[in-house]
Tab-separated table of C-alpha atoms in Angstrom:
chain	number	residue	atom	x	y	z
A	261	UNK	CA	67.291	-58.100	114.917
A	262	UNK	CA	69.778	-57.022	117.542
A	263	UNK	CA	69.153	-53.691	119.139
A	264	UNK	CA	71.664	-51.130	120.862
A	265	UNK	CA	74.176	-52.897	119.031
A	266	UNK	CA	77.261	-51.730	120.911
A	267	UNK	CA	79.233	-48.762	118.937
A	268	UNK	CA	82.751	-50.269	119.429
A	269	UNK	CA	81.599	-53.414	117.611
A	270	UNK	CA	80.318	-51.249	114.439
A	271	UNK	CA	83.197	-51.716	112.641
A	272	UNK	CA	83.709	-55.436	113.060
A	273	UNK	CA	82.110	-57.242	110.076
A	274	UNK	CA	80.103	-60.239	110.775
A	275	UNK	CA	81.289	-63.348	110.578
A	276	UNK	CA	84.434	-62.446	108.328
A	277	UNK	CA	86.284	-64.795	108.204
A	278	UNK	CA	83.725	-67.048	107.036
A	279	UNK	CA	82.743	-64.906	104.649
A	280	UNK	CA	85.661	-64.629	102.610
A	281	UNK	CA	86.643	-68.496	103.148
A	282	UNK	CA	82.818	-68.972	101.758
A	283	UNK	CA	83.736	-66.404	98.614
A	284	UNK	CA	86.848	-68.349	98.250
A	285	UNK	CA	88.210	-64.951	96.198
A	286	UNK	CA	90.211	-65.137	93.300
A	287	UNK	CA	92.435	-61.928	92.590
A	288	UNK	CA	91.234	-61.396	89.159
A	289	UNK	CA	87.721	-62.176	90.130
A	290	UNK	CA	84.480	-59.566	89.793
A	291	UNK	CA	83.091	-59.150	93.223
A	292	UNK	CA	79.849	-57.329	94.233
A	293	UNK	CA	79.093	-56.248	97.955
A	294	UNK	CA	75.262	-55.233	97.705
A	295	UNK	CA	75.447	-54.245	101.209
A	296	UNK	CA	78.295	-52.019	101.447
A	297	UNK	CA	77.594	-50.810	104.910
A	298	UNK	CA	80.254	-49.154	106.463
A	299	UNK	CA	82.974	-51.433	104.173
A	300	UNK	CA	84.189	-54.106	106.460
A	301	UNK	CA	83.869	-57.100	104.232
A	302	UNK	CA	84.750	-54.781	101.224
A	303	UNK	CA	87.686	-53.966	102.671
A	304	UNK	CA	88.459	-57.629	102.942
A	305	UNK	CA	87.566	-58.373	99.295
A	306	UNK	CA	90.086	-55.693	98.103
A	307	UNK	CA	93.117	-57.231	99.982
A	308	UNK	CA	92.182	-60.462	98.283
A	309	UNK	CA	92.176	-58.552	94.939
A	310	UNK	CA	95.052	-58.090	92.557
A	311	UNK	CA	95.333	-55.445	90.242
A	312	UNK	CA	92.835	-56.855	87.435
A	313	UNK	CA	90.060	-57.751	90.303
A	314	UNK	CA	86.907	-55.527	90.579
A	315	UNK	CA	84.824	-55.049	93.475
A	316	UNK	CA	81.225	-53.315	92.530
A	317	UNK	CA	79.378	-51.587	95.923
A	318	UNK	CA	75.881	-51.142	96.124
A	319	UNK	CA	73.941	-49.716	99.097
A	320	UNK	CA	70.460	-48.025	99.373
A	321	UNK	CA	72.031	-45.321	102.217
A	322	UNK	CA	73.360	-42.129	101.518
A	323	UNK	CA	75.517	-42.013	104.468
A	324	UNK	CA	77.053	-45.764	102.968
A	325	UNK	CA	77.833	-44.653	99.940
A	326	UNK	CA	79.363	-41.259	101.259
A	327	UNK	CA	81.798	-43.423	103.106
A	328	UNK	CA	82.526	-45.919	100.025
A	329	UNK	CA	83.387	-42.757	97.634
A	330	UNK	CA	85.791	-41.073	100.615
A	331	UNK	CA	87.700	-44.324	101.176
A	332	UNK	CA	87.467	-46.608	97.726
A	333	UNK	CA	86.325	-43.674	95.057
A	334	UNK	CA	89.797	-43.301	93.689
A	335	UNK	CA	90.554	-47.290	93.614
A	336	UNK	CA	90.724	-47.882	90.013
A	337	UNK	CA	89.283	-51.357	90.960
A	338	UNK	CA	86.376	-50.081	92.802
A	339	UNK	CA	82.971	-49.319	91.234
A	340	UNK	CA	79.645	-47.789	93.100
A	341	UNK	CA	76.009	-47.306	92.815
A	342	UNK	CA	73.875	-45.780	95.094
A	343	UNK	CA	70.801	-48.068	95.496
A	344	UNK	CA	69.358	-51.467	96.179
A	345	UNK	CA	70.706	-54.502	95.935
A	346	UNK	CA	67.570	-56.009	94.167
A	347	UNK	CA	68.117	-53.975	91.093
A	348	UNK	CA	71.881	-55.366	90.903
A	349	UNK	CA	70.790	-56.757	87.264
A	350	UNK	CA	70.139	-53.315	85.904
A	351	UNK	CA	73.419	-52.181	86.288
A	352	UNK	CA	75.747	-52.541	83.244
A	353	UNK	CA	78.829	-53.097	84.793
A	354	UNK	CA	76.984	-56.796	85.680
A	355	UNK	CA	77.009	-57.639	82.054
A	356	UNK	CA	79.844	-60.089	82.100
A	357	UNK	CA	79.512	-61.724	85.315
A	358	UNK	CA	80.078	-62.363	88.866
A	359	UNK	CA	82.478	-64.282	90.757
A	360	UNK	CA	81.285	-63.588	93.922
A	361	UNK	CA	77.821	-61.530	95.892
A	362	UNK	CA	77.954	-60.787	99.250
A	363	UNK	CA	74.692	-59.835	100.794
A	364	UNK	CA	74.947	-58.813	104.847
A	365	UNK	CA	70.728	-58.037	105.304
A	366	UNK	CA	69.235	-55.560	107.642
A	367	UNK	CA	69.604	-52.332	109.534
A	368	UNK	CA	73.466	-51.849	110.222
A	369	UNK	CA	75.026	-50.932	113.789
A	370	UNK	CA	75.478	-47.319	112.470
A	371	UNK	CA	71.926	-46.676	111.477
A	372	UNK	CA	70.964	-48.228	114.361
A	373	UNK	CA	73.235	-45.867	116.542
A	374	UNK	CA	72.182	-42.420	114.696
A	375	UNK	CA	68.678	-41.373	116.337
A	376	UNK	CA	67.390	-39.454	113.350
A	377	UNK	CA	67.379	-42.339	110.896
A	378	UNK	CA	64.576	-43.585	113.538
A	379	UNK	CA	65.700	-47.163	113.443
A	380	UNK	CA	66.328	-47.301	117.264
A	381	UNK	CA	63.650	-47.794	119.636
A	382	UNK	CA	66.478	-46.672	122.361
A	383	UNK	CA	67.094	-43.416	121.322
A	384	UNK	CA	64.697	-40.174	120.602
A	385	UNK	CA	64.124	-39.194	117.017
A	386	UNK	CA	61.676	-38.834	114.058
A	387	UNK	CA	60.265	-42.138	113.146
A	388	UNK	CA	61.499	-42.888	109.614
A	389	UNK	CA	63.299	-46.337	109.452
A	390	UNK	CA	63.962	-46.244	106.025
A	391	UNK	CA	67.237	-46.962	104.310
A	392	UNK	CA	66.979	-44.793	101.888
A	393	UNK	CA	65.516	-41.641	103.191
A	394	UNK	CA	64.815	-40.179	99.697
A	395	UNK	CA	62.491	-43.416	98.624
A	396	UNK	CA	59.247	-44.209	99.979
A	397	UNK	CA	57.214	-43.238	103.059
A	398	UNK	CA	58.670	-43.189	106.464
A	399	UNK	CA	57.499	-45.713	109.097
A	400	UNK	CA	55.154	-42.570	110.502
A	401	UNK	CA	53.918	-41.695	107.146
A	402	UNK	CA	52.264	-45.538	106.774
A	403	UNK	CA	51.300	-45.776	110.619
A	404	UNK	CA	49.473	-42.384	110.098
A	405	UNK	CA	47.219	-44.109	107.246
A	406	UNK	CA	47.320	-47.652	107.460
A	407	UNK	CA	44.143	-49.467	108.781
A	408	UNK	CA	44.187	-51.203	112.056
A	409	UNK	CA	43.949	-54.829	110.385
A	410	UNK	CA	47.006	-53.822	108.203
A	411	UNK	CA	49.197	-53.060	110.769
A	412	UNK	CA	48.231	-55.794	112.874
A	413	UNK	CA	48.834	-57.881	110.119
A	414	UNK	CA	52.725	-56.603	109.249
A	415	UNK	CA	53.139	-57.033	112.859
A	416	UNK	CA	52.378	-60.544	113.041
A	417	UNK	CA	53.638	-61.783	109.531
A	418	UNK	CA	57.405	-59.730	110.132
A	419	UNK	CA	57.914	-59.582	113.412
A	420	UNK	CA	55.846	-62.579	114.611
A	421	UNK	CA	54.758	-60.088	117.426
A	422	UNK	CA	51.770	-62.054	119.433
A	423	UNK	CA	50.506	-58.871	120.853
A	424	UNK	CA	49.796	-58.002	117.018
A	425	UNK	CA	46.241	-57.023	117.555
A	426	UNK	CA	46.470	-54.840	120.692
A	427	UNK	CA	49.127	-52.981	119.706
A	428	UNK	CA	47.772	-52.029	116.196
A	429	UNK	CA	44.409	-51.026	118.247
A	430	UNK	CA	46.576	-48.523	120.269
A	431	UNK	CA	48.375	-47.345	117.584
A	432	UNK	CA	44.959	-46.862	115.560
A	433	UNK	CA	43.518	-45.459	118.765
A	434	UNK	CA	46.500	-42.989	120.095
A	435	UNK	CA	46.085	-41.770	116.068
A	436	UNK	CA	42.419	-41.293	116.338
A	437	UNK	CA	42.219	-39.351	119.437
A	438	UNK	CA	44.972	-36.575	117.454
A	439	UNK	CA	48.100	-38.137	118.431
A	440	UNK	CA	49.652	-39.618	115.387
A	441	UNK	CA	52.999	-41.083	116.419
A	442	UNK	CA	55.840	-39.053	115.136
A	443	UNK	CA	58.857	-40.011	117.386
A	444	UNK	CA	60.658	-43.565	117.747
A	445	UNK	CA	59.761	-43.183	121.418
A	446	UNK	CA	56.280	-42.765	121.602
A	447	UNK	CA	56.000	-45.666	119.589
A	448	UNK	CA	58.639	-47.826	122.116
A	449	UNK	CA	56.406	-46.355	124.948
A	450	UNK	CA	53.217	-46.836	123.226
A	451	UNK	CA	53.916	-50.616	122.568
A	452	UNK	CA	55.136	-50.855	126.450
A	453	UNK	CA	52.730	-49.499	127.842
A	454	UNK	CA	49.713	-52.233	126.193
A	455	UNK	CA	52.375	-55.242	126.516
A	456	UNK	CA	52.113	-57.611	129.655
A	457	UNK	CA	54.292	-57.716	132.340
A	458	UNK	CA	56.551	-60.649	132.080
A	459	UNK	CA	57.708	-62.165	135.358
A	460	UNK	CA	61.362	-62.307	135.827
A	461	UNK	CA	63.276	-65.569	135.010
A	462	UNK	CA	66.217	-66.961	135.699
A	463	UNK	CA	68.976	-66.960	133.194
A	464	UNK	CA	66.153	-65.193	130.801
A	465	UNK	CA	67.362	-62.844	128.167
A	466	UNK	CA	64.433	-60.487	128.372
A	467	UNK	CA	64.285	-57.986	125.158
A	468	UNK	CA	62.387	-54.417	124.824
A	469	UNK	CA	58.579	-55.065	124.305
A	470	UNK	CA	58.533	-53.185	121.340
A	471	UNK	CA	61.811	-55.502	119.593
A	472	UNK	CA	59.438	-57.250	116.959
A	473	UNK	CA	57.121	-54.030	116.310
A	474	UNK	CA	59.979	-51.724	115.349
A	475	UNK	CA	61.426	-54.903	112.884
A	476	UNK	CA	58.090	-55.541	111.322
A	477	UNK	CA	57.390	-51.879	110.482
A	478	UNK	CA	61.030	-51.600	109.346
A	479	UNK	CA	61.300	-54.404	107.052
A	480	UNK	CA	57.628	-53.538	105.701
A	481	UNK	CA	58.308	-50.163	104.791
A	482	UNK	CA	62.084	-50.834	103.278
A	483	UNK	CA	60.260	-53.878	101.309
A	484	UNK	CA	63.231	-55.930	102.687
A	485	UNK	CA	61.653	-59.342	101.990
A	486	UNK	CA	60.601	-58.547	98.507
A	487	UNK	CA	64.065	-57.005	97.806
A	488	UNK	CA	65.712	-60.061	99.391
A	489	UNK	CA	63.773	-62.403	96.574
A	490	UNK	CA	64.595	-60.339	93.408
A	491	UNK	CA	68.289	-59.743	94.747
A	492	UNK	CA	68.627	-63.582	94.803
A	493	UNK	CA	67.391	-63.809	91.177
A	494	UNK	CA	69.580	-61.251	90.288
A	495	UNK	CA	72.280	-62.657	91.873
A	496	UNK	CA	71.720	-66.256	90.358
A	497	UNK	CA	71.765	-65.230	87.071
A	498	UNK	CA	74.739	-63.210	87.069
A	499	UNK	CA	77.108	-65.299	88.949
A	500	UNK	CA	79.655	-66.996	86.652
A	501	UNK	CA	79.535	-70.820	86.859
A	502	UNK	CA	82.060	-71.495	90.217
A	503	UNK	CA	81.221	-67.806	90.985
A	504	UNK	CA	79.557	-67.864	94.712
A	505	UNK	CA	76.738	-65.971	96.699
A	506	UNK	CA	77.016	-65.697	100.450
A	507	UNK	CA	74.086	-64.396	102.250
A	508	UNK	CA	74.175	-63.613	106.019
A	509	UNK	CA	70.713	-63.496	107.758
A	510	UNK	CA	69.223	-61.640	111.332
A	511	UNK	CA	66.134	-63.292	111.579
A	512	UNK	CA	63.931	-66.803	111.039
A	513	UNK	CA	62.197	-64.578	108.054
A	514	UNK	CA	65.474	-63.900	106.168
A	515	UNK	CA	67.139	-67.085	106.457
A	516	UNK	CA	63.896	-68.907	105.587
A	517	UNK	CA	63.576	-67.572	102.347
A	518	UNK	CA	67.399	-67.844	101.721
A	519	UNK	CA	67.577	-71.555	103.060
A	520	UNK	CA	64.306	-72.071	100.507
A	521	UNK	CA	65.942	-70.728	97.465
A	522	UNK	CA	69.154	-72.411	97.428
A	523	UNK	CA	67.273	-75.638	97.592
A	524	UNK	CA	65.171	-74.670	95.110
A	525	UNK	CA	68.058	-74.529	92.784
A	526	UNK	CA	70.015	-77.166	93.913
A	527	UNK	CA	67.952	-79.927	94.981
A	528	UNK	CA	65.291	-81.540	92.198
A	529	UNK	CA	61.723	-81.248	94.097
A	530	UNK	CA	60.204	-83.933	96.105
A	531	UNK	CA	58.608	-86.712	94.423
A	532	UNK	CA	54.775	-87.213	95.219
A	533	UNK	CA	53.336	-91.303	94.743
A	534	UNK	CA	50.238	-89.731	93.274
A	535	UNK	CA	51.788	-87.740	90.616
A	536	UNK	CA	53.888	-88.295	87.310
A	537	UNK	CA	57.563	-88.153	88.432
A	538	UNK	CA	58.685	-85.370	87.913
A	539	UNK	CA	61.578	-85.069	85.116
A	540	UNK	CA	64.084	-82.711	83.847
A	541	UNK	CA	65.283	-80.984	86.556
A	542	UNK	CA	68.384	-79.491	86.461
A	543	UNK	CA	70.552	-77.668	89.389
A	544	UNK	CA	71.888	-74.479	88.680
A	545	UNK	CA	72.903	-74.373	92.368
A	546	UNK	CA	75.492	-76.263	95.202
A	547	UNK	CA	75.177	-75.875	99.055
A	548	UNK	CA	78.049	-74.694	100.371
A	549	UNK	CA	78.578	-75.713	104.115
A	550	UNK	CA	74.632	-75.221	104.986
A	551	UNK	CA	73.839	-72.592	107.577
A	552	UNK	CA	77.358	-71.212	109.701
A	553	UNK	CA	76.882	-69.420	113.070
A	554	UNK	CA	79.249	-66.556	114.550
A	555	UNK	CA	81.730	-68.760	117.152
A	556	UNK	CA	82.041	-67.598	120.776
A	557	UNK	CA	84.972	-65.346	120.477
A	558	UNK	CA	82.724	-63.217	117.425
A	559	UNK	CA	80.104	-63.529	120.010
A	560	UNK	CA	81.950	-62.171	122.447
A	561	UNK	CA	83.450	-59.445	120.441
A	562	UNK	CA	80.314	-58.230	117.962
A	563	UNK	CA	77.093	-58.924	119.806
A	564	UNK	CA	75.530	-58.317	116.476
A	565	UNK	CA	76.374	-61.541	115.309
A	566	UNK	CA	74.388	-62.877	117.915
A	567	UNK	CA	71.358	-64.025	115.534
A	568	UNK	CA	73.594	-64.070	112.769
A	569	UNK	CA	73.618	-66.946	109.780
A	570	UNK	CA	75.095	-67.172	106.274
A	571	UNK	CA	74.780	-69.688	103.627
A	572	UNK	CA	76.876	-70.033	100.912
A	573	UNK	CA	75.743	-71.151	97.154
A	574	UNK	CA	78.293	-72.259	94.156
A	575	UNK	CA	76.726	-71.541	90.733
A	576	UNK	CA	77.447	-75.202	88.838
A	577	UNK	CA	78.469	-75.574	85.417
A	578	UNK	CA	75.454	-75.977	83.027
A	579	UNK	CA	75.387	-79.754	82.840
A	580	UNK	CA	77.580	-80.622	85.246
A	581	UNK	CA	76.372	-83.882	87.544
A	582	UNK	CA	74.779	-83.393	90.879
A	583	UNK	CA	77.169	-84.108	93.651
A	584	UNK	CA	75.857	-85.786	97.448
């Protein structure tokens, strides 16, 4: 996940004009964004609207949906709900379909850039990291109780961190002499301080030693995985056959599971010699493009969209044939 994203690039949404070719938006489509952000790629579904679209806005963060009320809350098209993505299902408004899901996953340049959300290893504050800061325990609430192993073991599974062990020891440790970490910088200093020195390379991009500890503890406590699985079930069963999902992606863990589940649904599984053959499969789901990168003038312009990569699924027809 990108860190210090620039503030000027906040408001530029990733990879947007690939988003709404991948959409491909009708004007009296239903549209959900369940990561409304700070609206970019809302904004861009509305201009593609006509008067009978609807665009439906979900986000888990107060300060999101604050900003979707102030600028869409009197659009008679516009709909919102305060929460996550993952529970998209349970709201009514999904009870005749979708056309289209947009899903743009993890922290967002302006959580990043406000130090007492405690997302930012680069900037002082309480160490929270959740995206809803009225849900859950904060990143210092589970550090303060979790065992050594357990940490060790959210460091190396989320943020493939391979100084997983050592810095869950000092963490364990600094807590056990009567320090508990409270503050996003002890933790960044904490996690430097046990790291080894990397010699300097040439044309080497180095990052912050504590990059992958501050991602693993984030996605663990904001269950981001787990919420990324049931969104995509929720999402597959209410898209509208031709309707479309586009899902953009910050990290290997993300697009793995992404990548995994359109196949799943699209492709019939892989025959095995020893085994019956396996029958009656039936895709629910098309590819759409495979995995798109940001281009080098987005790079140059969002630096967020660095590690960026969506993927695009088309909900087929029940019955329809199965396309190369």
């Amino acid at each position: 996940m990108t860190e210090g994203v620039d503030a000027s690039s906040a408001h530029l949404p990733v990879m947007f004009p690939q988003v709404m070719e991948g959409l491909r938006i009708v004007q009296d489509g239903t549209y959900l964004d369940g990561t409304f952000g700070r609206g970019g790629h809302a904004r861009g579904v509305l201009q593609r609207l006509g008067r009978g679209g609807r665009l439906l806005l979900m986000d888990k963060d107060p300060d999101a949906i604050a900003v979707a009320e102030r600028e869409f809350g009197t659009d008679p098209r516009v709909s919102i709900r305060r929460g996550s993505f993952a529970d998209l299902g349970t709201w009514d408004l999904m009870a005749g379909g979708l056309d289209g899901v947009l899903l743009d996953l993890g922290v967002s340049s302006p959580q990043l850039d406000v130090a007492g959300r405690g997302f930012s290893f680069g900037k002082d504050g309480p160490l929270d990291m959740r995206m809803d800061p009225d849900s859950g325990e904060s990143a210092a609430q589970w550090l303060a109780r979790a065992e050594e192993a357990q940490i060790a073991d959210v460091l190396w599974t989320l943020g493939e961190e391979r100084m997983s062990r050592r810095i869950a020891r000092a963490i364990v440790g600094h807590r056990d002499a009567g320090k508990p970490l409270s503050r996003t910088t002890e933790l960044a200093e904490l996690v430097a301080s046990v790291m080894p020195r990397r010699k300097p390379g040439k044309g080497r991009r180095d990052i912050h030693p504590a990059t992958r500890t501050f991602q693993a503890i984030r996605i663990h406590v904001n269950r981001e995985l787990a919420d990324l699985e049931a969104g995509l079930d929720a999402a597959h069963a209410a898209l509208r056959p031709g309707g479309r999902m586009a899902v953009i992606s910050f990290h290997s863990l993300e697009d793995r599971i992404v990548k995994r589940f359109i196949a799943r649904h699209a492709k019939a599984p892989a025959g095995n010699r020893r085994l019956p053959e396996h029958t009656g499969f039936v895709p629910t789901l098309r590819s759409v493009g495979g995995a798109t990168r940001a281009g080098d003038a987005e790079l140059a312009a969002n630096p967020r969209s660095r590690s960026a990569v969506l993927r695009v699924a088309e909900k087929r027809a029940q019955g329809s044939e199965v396309q190369p």
